[in-house]
CSV table of C-alpha atoms in Angstrom, one decimal:
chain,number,residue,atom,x,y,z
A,1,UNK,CA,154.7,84.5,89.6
A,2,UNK,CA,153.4,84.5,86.0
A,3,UNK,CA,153.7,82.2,82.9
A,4,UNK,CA,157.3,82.6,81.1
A,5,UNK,CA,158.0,83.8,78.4
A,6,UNK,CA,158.9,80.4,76.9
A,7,UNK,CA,155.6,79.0,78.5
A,8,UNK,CA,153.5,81.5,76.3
A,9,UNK,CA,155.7,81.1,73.0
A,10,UNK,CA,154.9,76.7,73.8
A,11,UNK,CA,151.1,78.0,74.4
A,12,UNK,CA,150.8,80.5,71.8
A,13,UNK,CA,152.5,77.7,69.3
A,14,UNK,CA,149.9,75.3,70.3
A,15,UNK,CA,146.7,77.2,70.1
A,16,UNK,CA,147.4,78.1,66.4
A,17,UNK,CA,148.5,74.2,65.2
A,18,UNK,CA,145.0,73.1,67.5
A,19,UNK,CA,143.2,76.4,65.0
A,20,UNK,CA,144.7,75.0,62.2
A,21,UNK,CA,143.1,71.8,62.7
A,22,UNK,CA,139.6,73.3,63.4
A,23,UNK,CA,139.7,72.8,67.2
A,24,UNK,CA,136.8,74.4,68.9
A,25,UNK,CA,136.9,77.1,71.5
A,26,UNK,CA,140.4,77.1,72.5
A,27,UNK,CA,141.4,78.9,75.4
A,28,UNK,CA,144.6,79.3,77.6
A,29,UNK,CA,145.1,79.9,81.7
A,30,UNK,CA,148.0,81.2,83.6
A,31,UNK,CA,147.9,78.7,86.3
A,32,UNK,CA,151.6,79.2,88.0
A,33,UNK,CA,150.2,81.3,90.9
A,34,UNK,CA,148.0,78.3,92.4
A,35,UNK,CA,149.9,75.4,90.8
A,36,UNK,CA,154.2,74.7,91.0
A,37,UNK,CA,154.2,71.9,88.5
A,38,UNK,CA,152.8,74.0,85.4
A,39,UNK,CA,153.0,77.9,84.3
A,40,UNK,CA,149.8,77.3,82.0
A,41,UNK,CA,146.8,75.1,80.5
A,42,UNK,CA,145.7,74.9,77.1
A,43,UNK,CA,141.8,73.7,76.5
A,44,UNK,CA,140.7,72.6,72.6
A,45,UNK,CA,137.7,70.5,71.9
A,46,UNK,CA,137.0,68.7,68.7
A,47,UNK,CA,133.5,67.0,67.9
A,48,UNK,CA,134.9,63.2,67.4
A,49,UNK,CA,137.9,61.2,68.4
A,50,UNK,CA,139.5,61.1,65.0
A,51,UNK,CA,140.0,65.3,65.3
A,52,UNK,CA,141.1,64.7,68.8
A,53,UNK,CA,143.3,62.7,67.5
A,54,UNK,CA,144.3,65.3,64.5
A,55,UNK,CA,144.3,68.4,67.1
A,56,UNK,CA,146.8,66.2,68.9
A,57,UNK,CA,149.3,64.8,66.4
A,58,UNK,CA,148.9,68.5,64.9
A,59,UNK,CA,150.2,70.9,68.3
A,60,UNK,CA,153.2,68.1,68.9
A,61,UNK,CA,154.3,68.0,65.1
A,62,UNK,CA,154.2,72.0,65.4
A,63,UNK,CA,155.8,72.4,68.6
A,64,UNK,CA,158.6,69.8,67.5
A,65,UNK,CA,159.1,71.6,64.8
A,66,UNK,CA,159.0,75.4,65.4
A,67,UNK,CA,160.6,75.1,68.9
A,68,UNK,CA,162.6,71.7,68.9
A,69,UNK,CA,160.4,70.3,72.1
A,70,UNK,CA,158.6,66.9,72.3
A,71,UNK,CA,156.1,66.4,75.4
A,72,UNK,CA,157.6,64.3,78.4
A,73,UNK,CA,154.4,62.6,78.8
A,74,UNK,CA,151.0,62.4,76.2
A,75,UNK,CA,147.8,60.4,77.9
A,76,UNK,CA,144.4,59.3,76.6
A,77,UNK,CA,145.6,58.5,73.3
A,78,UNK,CA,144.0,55.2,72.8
A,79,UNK,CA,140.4,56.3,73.7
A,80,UNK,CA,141.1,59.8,72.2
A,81,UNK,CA,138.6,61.5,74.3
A,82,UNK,CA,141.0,63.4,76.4
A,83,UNK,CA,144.3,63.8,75.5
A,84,UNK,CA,147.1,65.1,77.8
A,85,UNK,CA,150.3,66.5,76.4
A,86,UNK,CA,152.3,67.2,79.5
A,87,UNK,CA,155.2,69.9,78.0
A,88,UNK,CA,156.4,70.4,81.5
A,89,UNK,CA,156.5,74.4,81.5
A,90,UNK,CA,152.6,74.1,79.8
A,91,UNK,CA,150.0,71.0,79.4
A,92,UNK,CA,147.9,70.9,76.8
A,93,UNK,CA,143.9,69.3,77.2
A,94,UNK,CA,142.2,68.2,74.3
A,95,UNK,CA,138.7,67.1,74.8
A,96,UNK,CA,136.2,65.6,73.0
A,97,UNK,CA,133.6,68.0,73.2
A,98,UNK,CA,130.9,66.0,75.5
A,99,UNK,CA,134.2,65.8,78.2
A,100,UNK,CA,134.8,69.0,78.0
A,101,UNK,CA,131.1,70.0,79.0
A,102,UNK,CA,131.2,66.9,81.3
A,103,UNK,CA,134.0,68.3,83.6
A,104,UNK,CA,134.2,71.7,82.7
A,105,UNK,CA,137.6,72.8,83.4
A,106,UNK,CA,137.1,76.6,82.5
A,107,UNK,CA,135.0,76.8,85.9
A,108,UNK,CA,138.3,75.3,87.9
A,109,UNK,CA,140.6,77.7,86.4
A,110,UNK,CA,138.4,80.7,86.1
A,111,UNK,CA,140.0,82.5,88.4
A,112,UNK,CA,143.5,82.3,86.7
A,113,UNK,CA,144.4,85.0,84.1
A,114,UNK,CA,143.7,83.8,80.6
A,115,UNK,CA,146.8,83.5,78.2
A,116,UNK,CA,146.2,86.5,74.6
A,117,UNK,CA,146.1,83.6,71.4
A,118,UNK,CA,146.9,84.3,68.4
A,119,UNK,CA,143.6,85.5,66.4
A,120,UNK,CA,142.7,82.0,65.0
A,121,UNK,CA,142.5,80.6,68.3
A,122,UNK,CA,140.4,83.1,69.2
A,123,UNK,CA,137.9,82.9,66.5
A,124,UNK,CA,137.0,79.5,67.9
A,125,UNK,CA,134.9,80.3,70.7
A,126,UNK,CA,131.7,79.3,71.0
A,127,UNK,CA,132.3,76.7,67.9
A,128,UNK,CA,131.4,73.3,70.3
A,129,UNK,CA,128.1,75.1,70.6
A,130,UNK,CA,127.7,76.0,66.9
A,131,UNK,CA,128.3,72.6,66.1
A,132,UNK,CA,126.4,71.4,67.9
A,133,UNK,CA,123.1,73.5,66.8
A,134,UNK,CA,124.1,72.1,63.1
A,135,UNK,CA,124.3,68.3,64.2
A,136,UNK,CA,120.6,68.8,66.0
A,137,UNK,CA,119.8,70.9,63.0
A,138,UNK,CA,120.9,67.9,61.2
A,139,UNK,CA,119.4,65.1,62.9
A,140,UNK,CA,116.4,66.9,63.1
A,141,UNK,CA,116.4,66.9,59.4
A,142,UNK,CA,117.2,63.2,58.8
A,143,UNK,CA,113.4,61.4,58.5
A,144,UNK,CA,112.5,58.7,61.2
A,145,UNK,CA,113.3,55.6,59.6
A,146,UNK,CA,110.1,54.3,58.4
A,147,UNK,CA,111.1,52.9,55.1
């Protein structure tokens, strides 16, 4: 069994509002061959909460729009450091980026046949760890406080 055709237009939809909103290394999985409650998982990161939060609001105002569907179920909204949006035929995770480094979820799904993106999504890998040589960069930078 593979993804369906409406599965990949919902992931395909959601990659590019998550690129839109500078979400970091986006990827997609097939997933229906090992799980019967999904066809596929998208993984974004953002930096901070707030762009959680933005990545979020962003992929469900898109997906409303463009394909008239609203997700039965969104989690982690209050803490916004892992937000569920549970679309039934997909589920969408977007992590702050110290969860997704925490748990990881590419190794889980690893063996499940990644989902083509549209170019922007794709042009987001490897962002969370650009980021974060700028912030060390950065902090580096800052001078110690001895005023």
């Amino acid at each position: 069994m593979t993804a369906t055709d409406r599965s990949i237009e919902l992931i395909r939809t959601a990659a590019q509002a998550a690129a839109d909103k500078l979400a970091h290394d986006i990827i997609a999985y097939d997933v229906s061959d090992v799980l019967s409650i999904t066809d596929a998982f998208l993984l974004a990161s953002a930096p901070n909460d707030r762009q959680v939060k933005s990545i979020v609001d962003e992929i469900e105002e898109h997906i409303q729009k463009e394909l008239g569907v609203k997700p039965v179920r969104r989690e982690g909204d209050r803490e916004a450091r892992w937000v569920l949006l549970d679309y039934v035929d997909i589920v969408v995770h977007v992590q702050h980026s110290e969860e997704r480094v925490f748990y990881a979820m590419e190794r889980l799904w690893k063996d499940c046949p990644e989902l083509d993106l549209p170019a922007d999504a794709k042009a987001t890998r490897g962002k969370a760890q650009e980021h974060a040589k700028l912030q060390a960069a950065e902090d580096a930078a800052e001078p110690g406080g001895d005023w």
